[in-house]
Amino acid sequence: MNTSLPPSSEPIVRRGQMICQQNTLIPGGRAFRFLVKCGEIESFAGMNADTDDYLPAFVIQYENQYFAYLNRCAHVAMELDWNPGEMFDEEQKYLICATHYAIYDPQSGKCLSGPCPKGAKLNALPIVLKDDGIYFAPL
């Protein structure tokens, strides 16, 4: 999978940069999608990308907290959303992979059910809240 040329519709967010304003997100609502450079995230098993490549990511609001993850199912490296930014189940309680229906806890990223390996979870990204913005935490 060649991820070196990011799609133009999603912003590239570097360490220390703002991802979005906090008021962009509503609890259990549509995620804000963005791209991160592989060289700026912690490597993980199955990453299979060069440091200059980009991976899709998202940030959500859940129970008045914000969480950011790579947009990559722990079962198979596919994006979770069924439509861009739509990752919550109908009750807005869990994140769900549209492809194989793996269900994730929005606060921990842990896979709760579905075809994921035991102990699997989404890859969390560090964020900080500042001046009403959500920032990709600096190194």
mmCIF file with all atom_site columns, C-alpha atoms in Angstrom:
data_model
loop_
_atom_site.group_PDB
_atom_site.id
_atom_site.type_symbol
_atom_site.label_atom_id
_atom_site.label_alt_id
_atom_site.label_comp_id
_atom_site.label_asym_id
_atom_site.label_entity_id
_atom_site.label_seq_id
_atom_site.pdbx_PDB_ins_code
_atom_site.Cartn_x
_atom_site.Cartn_y
_atom_site.Cartn_z
_atom_site.occupancy
_atom_site.B_iso_or_equiv
_atom_site.pdbx_formal_charge
_atom_site.auth_seq_id
_atom_site.auth_comp_id
_atom_site.auth_asym_id
_atom_site.auth_atom_id
_atom_site.pdbx_PDB_model_num
ATOM 1   C CA . MET A 1 1   ? 0.000   0.000   0.000  1.00 0.00 ? 1   MET A CA 1
ATOM 2   C CA . ASN A 1 2   ? 1.580   3.278   -1.095 1.00 0.00 ? 2   ASN A CA 1
ATOM 3   C CA . THR A 1 3   ? 0.663   5.999   1.345  1.00 0.00 ? 3   THR A CA 1
ATOM 4   C CA . SER A 1 4   ? 3.337   8.529   0.355  1.00 0.00 ? 4   SER A CA 1
ATOM 5   C CA . LEU A 1 5   ? 0.921   10.866  -1.461 1.00 0.00 ? 5   LEU A CA 1
ATOM 6   C CA . PRO A 1 6   ? -1.856  11.981  0.880  1.00 0.00 ? 6   PRO A CA 1
ATOM 7   C CA . PRO A 1 7   ? -5.358  12.688  -0.436 1.00 0.00 ? 7   PRO A CA 1
ATOM 8   C CA . SER A 1 8   ? -6.045  16.417  -0.673 1.00 0.00 ? 8   SER A CA 1
ATOM 9   C CA . SER A 1 9   ? -9.360  16.308  1.232  1.00 0.00 ? 9   SER A CA 1
ATOM 10  C CA . GLU A 1 10  ? -7.835  15.622  4.661  1.00 0.00 ? 10  GLU A CA 1
ATOM 11  C CA . PRO A 1 11  ? -5.364  17.936  6.376  1.00 0.00 ? 11  PRO A CA 1
ATOM 12  C CA . ILE A 1 12  ? -1.874  16.787  7.263  1.00 0.00 ? 12  ILE A CA 1
ATOM 13  C CA . VAL A 1 13  ? -1.251  17.464  10.946 1.00 0.00 ? 13  VAL A CA 1
ATOM 14  C CA . ARG A 1 14  ? 2.292   17.579  12.295 1.00 0.00 ? 14  ARG A CA 1
ATOM 15  C CA . ARG A 1 15  ? 3.385   17.297  15.929 1.00 0.00 ? 15  ARG A CA 1
ATOM 16  C CA . GLY A 1 16  ? 2.475   20.441  17.831 1.00 0.00 ? 16  GLY A CA 1
ATOM 17  C CA . GLN A 1 17  ? -0.113  21.563  15.270 1.00 0.00 ? 17  GLN A CA 1
ATOM 18  C CA . MET A 1 18  ? -3.823  21.982  15.898 1.00 0.00 ? 18  MET A CA 1
ATOM 19  C CA . ILE A 1 19  ? -5.998  19.153  14.600 1.00 0.00 ? 19  ILE A CA 1
ATOM 20  C CA . CYS A 1 20  ? -9.298  21.024  14.972 1.00 0.00 ? 20  CYS A CA 1
ATOM 21  C CA . GLN A 1 21  ? -11.292 23.247  17.300 1.00 0.00 ? 21  GLN A CA 1
ATOM 22  C CA . GLN A 1 22  ? -12.957 21.428  20.196 1.00 0.00 ? 22  GLN A CA 1
ATOM 23  C CA . ASN A 1 23  ? -16.381 22.756  19.145 1.00 0.00 ? 23  ASN A CA 1
ATOM 24  C CA . THR A 1 24  ? -15.977 20.942  15.798 1.00 0.00 ? 24  THR A CA 1
ATOM 25  C CA . LEU A 1 25  ? -16.874 17.692  17.554 1.00 0.00 ? 25  LEU A CA 1
ATOM 26  C CA . ILE A 1 26  ? -20.050 16.635  19.319 1.00 0.00 ? 26  ILE A CA 1
ATOM 27  C CA . PRO A 1 27  ? -20.264 13.690  21.750 1.00 0.00 ? 27  PRO A CA 1
ATOM 28  C CA . GLY A 1 28  ? -20.714 10.456  19.817 1.00 0.00 ? 28  GLY A CA 1
ATOM 29  C CA . GLY A 1 29  ? -20.811 12.391  16.547 1.00 0.00 ? 29  GLY A CA 1
ATOM 30  C CA . ARG A 1 30  ? -18.804 12.468  13.360 1.00 0.00 ? 30  ARG A CA 1
ATOM 31  C CA . ALA A 1 31  ? -15.031 12.177  13.797 1.00 0.00 ? 31  ALA A CA 1
ATOM 32  C CA . PHE A 1 32  ? -12.618 14.755  12.415 1.00 0.00 ? 32  PHE A CA 1
ATOM 33  C CA . ARG A 1 33  ? -10.322 12.969  9.952  1.00 0.00 ? 33  ARG A CA 1
ATOM 34  C CA . PHE A 1 34  ? -6.699  13.961  9.313  1.00 0.00 ? 34  PHE A CA 1
ATOM 35  C CA . LEU A 1 35  ? -3.375  12.493  8.200  1.00 0.00 ? 35  LEU A CA 1
ATOM 36  C CA . VAL A 1 36  ? -0.190  11.929  10.205 1.00 0.00 ? 36  VAL A CA 1
ATOM 37  C CA . LYS A 1 37  ? 3.317   11.338  8.935  1.00 0.00 ? 37  LYS A CA 1
ATOM 38  C CA . CYS A 1 38  ? 4.589   7.888   9.924  1.00 0.00 ? 38  CYS A CA 1
ATOM 39  C CA . GLY A 1 39  ? 7.891   9.345   11.101 1.00 0.00 ? 39  GLY A CA 1
ATOM 40  C CA . GLU A 1 40  ? 5.995   11.325  13.751 1.00 0.00 ? 40  GLU A CA 1
ATOM 41  C CA . ILE A 1 41  ? 4.189   8.427   15.407 1.00 0.00 ? 41  ILE A CA 1
ATOM 42  C CA . GLU A 1 42  ? 5.336   5.471   17.449 1.00 0.00 ? 42  GLU A CA 1
ATOM 43  C CA . SER A 1 43  ? 5.931   2.451   15.241 1.00 0.00 ? 43  SER A CA 1
ATOM 44  C CA . PHE A 1 44  ? 3.714   -0.587  15.806 1.00 0.00 ? 44  PHE A CA 1
ATOM 45  C CA . ALA A 1 45  ? 3.496   -4.201  14.673 1.00 0.00 ? 45  ALA A CA 1
ATOM 46  C CA . GLY A 1 46  ? 2.241   -4.334  11.090 1.00 0.00 ? 46  GLY A CA 1
ATOM 47  C CA . MET A 1 47  ? 2.911   -0.648  10.386 1.00 0.00 ? 47  MET A CA 1
ATOM 48  C CA . ASN A 1 48  ? 4.404   -1.521  6.994  1.00 0.00 ? 48  ASN A CA 1
ATOM 49  C CA . ALA A 1 49  ? 5.051   2.088   5.975  1.00 0.00 ? 49  ALA A CA 1
ATOM 50  C CA . ASP A 1 50  ? 8.074   4.342   5.498  1.00 0.00 ? 50  ASP A CA 1
ATOM 51  C CA . THR A 1 51  ? 8.715   7.341   7.754  1.00 0.00 ? 51  THR A CA 1
ATOM 52  C CA . ASP A 1 52  ? 7.738   9.695   4.884  1.00 0.00 ? 52  ASP A CA 1
ATOM 53  C CA . ASP A 1 53  ? 4.383   7.977   4.300  1.00 0.00 ? 53  ASP A CA 1
ATOM 54  C CA . TYR A 1 54  ? 1.069   9.171   5.739  1.00 0.00 ? 54  TYR A CA 1
ATOM 55  C CA . LEU A 1 55  ? -1.601  7.294   7.640  1.00 0.00 ? 55  LEU A CA 1
ATOM 56  C CA . PRO A 1 56  ? -5.225  8.305   8.198  1.00 0.00 ? 56  PRO A CA 1
ATOM 57  C CA . ALA A 1 57  ? -6.246  9.295   11.718 1.00 0.00 ? 57  ALA A CA 1
ATOM 58  C CA . PHE A 1 58  ? -9.248  10.730  13.523 1.00 0.00 ? 58  PHE A CA 1
ATOM 59  C CA . VAL A 1 59  ? -10.260 12.533  16.678 1.00 0.00 ? 59  VAL A CA 1
ATOM 60  C CA . ILE A 1 60  ? -13.594 12.100  18.462 1.00 0.00 ? 60  ILE A CA 1
ATOM 61  C CA . GLN A 1 61  ? -15.458 13.471  21.446 1.00 0.00 ? 61  GLN A CA 1
ATOM 62  C CA . TYR A 1 62  ? -16.942 10.941  23.837 1.00 0.00 ? 62  TYR A CA 1
ATOM 63  C CA . GLU A 1 63  ? -18.367 11.666  27.294 1.00 0.00 ? 63  GLU A CA 1
ATOM 64  C CA . ASN A 1 64  ? -16.873 15.188  27.266 1.00 0.00 ? 64  ASN A CA 1
ATOM 65  C CA . GLN A 1 65  ? -13.369 13.895  26.527 1.00 0.00 ? 65  GLN A CA 1
ATOM 66  C CA . TYR A 1 66  ? -11.352 13.811  23.313 1.00 0.00 ? 66  TYR A CA 1
ATOM 67  C CA . PHE A 1 67  ? -9.523  10.824  21.868 1.00 0.00 ? 67  PHE A CA 1
ATOM 68  C CA . ALA A 1 68  ? -7.386  10.427  18.748 1.00 0.00 ? 68  ALA A CA 1
ATOM 69  C CA . TYR A 1 69  ? -6.527  7.197   16.965 1.00 0.00 ? 69  TYR A CA 1
ATOM 70  C CA . LEU A 1 70  ? -5.092  5.977   13.702 1.00 0.00 ? 70  LEU A CA 1
ATOM 71  C CA . ASN A 1 71  ? -7.986  5.169   11.391 1.00 0.00 ? 71  ASN A CA 1
ATOM 72  C CA . ARG A 1 72  ? -6.928  1.553   11.167 1.00 0.00 ? 72  ARG A CA 1
ATOM 73  C CA . CYS A 1 73  ? -8.852  -1.475  12.406 1.00 0.00 ? 73  CYS A CA 1
ATOM 74  C CA . ALA A 1 74  ? -6.860  -3.781  14.706 1.00 0.00 ? 74  ALA A CA 1
ATOM 75  C CA . HIS A 1 75  ? -8.229  -6.800  12.816 1.00 0.00 ? 75  HIS A CA 1
ATOM 76  C CA . VAL A 1 76  ? -7.269  -5.822  9.254  1.00 0.00 ? 76  VAL A CA 1
ATOM 77  C CA . ALA A 1 77  ? -5.533  -2.569  8.309  1.00 0.00 ? 77  ALA A CA 1
ATOM 78  C CA . MET A 1 78  ? -8.675  -0.902  6.928  1.00 0.00 ? 78  MET A CA 1
ATOM 79  C CA . GLU A 1 79  ? -10.299 2.398   7.840  1.00 0.00 ? 79  GLU A CA 1
ATOM 80  C CA . LEU A 1 80  ? -13.140 2.105   10.332 1.00 0.00 ? 80  LEU A CA 1
ATOM 81  C CA . ASP A 1 81  ? -15.701 4.557   8.980  1.00 0.00 ? 81  ASP A CA 1
ATOM 82  C CA . TRP A 1 82  ? -18.613 3.537   6.768  1.00 0.00 ? 82  TRP A CA 1
ATOM 83  C CA . ASN A 1 83  ? -18.935 7.128   5.537  1.00 0.00 ? 83  ASN A CA 1
ATOM 84  C CA . PRO A 1 84  ? -16.143 9.645   6.169  1.00 0.00 ? 84  PRO A CA 1
ATOM 85  C CA . GLY A 1 85  ? -16.039 10.368  9.898  1.00 0.00 ? 85  GLY A CA 1
ATOM 86  C CA . GLU A 1 86  ? -18.917 8.035   10.810 1.00 0.00 ? 86  GLU A CA 1
ATOM 87  C CA . MET A 1 87  ? -17.472 5.497   13.234 1.00 0.00 ? 87  MET A CA 1
ATOM 88  C CA . PHE A 1 88  ? -19.897 5.309   16.149 1.00 0.00 ? 88  PHE A CA 1
ATOM 89  C CA . ASP A 1 89  ? -22.607 2.674   16.404 1.00 0.00 ? 89  ASP A CA 1
ATOM 90  C CA . GLU A 1 90  ? -26.264 3.725   16.318 1.00 0.00 ? 90  GLU A CA 1
ATOM 91  C CA . GLU A 1 91  ? -26.362 4.268   20.093 1.00 0.00 ? 91  GLU A CA 1
ATOM 92  C CA . GLN A 1 92  ? -23.213 6.449   19.900 1.00 0.00 ? 92  GLN A CA 1
ATOM 93  C CA . LYS A 1 93  ? -21.611 4.260   22.537 1.00 0.00 ? 93  LYS A CA 1
ATOM 94  C CA . TYR A 1 94  ? -18.904 2.317   20.648 1.00 0.00 ? 94  TYR A CA 1
ATOM 95  C CA . LEU A 1 95  ? -16.631 2.734   17.653 1.00 0.00 ? 95  LEU A CA 1
ATOM 96  C CA . ILE A 1 96  ? -17.311 0.099   15.046 1.00 0.00 ? 96  ILE A CA 1
ATOM 97  C CA . CYS A 1 97  ? -15.381 -1.081  12.001 1.00 0.00 ? 97  CYS A CA 1
ATOM 98  C CA . ALA A 1 98  ? -17.686 -0.969  9.004  1.00 0.00 ? 98  ALA A CA 1
ATOM 99  C CA . THR A 1 99  ? -15.878 -3.834  7.263  1.00 0.00 ? 99  THR A CA 1
ATOM 100 C CA . HIS A 1 100 ? -15.836 -6.669  9.798  1.00 0.00 ? 100 HIS A CA 1
ATOM 101 C CA . TYR A 1 101 ? -17.844 -5.133  12.672 1.00 0.00 ? 101 TYR A CA 1
ATOM 102 C CA . ALA A 1 102 ? -15.095 -5.110  15.283 1.00 0.00 ? 102 ALA A CA 1
ATOM 103 C CA . ILE A 1 103 ? -16.337 -3.036  18.229 1.00 0.00 ? 103 ILE A CA 1
ATOM 104 C CA . TYR A 1 104 ? -14.021 -0.693  20.150 1.00 0.00 ? 104 TYR A CA 1
ATOM 105 C CA . ASP A 1 105 ? -14.233 1.228   23.405 1.00 0.00 ? 105 ASP A CA 1
ATOM 106 C CA . PRO A 1 106 ? -13.945 4.939   22.440 1.00 0.00 ? 106 PRO A CA 1
ATOM 107 C CA . GLN A 1 107 ? -11.960 5.815   25.586 1.00 0.00 ? 107 GLN A CA 1
ATOM 108 C CA . SER A 1 108 ? -9.291  3.105   25.471 1.00 0.00 ? 108 SER A CA 1
ATOM 109 C CA . GLY A 1 109 ? -9.427  1.909   21.862 1.00 0.00 ? 109 GLY A CA 1
ATOM 110 C CA . LYS A 1 110 ? -9.635  -1.669  23.150 1.00 0.00 ? 110 LYS A CA 1
ATOM 111 C CA . CYS A 1 111 ? -11.417 -4.153  20.897 1.00 0.00 ? 111 CYS A CA 1
ATOM 112 C CA . LEU A 1 112 ? -14.449 -5.397  22.845 1.00 0.00 ? 112 LEU A CA 1
ATOM 113 C CA . SER A 1 113 ? -15.820 -7.872  20.309 1.00 0.00 ? 113 SER A CA 1
ATOM 114 C CA . GLY A 1 114 ? -15.414 -9.017  16.754 1.00 0.00 ? 114 GLY A CA 1
ATOM 115 C CA . PRO A 1 115 ? -12.609 -10.685 14.843 1.00 0.00 ? 115 PRO A CA 1
ATOM 116 C CA . CYS A 1 116 ? -9.691  -8.821  16.489 1.00 0.00 ? 116 CYS A CA 1
ATOM 117 C CA . PRO A 1 117 ? -6.872  -10.797 18.109 1.00 0.00 ? 117 PRO A CA 1
ATOM 118 C CA . LYS A 1 118 ? -7.092  -11.029 21.910 1.00 0.00 ? 118 LYS A CA 1
ATOM 119 C CA . GLY A 1 119 ? -5.915  -7.804  23.536 1.00 0.00 ? 119 GLY A CA 1
ATOM 120 C CA . ALA A 1 120 ? -6.013  -5.811  20.280 1.00 0.00 ? 120 ALA A CA 1
ATOM 121 C CA . LYS A 1 121 ? -6.716  -2.105  20.338 1.00 0.00 ? 121 LYS A CA 1
ATOM 122 C CA . LEU A 1 122 ? -6.648  0.943   18.131 1.00 0.00 ? 122 LEU A CA 1
ATOM 123 C CA . ASN A 1 123 ? -3.382  2.892   17.928 1.00 0.00 ? 123 ASN A CA 1
ATOM 124 C CA . ALA A 1 124 ? -3.872  5.971   20.106 1.00 0.00 ? 124 ALA A CA 1
ATOM 125 C CA . LEU A 1 125 ? -2.318  9.298   19.187 1.00 0.00 ? 125 LEU A CA 1
ATOM 126 C CA . PRO A 1 126 ? -1.252  11.769  21.883 1.00 0.00 ? 126 PRO A CA 1
ATOM 127 C CA . ILE A 1 127 ? -3.293  14.967  21.977 1.00 0.00 ? 127 ILE A CA 1
ATOM 128 C CA . VAL A 1 128 ? -3.395  18.072  24.153 1.00 0.00 ? 128 VAL A CA 1
ATOM 129 C CA . LEU A 1 129 ? -6.227  20.548  24.640 1.00 0.00 ? 129 LEU A CA 1
ATOM 130 C CA . LYS A 1 130 ? -5.269  24.216  24.530 1.00 0.00 ? 130 LYS A CA 1
ATOM 131 C CA . ASP A 1 131 ? -7.152  27.454  23.835 1.00 0.00 ? 131 ASP A CA 1
ATOM 132 C CA . ASP A 1 132 ? -10.267 25.589  22.618 1.00 0.00 ? 132 ASP A CA 1
ATOM 133 C CA . GLY A 1 133 ? -8.153  23.581  20.159 1.00 0.00 ? 133 GLY A CA 1
ATOM 134 C CA . ILE A 1 134 ? -7.171  19.923  19.963 1.00 0.00 ? 134 ILE A CA 1
ATOM 135 C CA . TYR A 1 135 ? -3.460  19.561  19.161 1.00 0.00 ? 135 TYR A CA 1
ATOM 136 C CA . PHE A 1 136 ? -1.322  16.627  18.055 1.00 0.00 ? 136 PHE A CA 1
ATOM 137 C CA . ALA A 1 137 ? 1.002   16.560  21.084 1.00 0.00 ? 137 ALA A CA 1
ATOM 138 C CA . PRO A 1 138 ? 4.525   17.832  20.389 1.00 0.00 ? 138 PRO A CA 1
ATOM 139 C CA . LEU A 1 139 ? 7.464   15.428  20.676 1.00 0.00 ? 139 LEU A CA 1
#
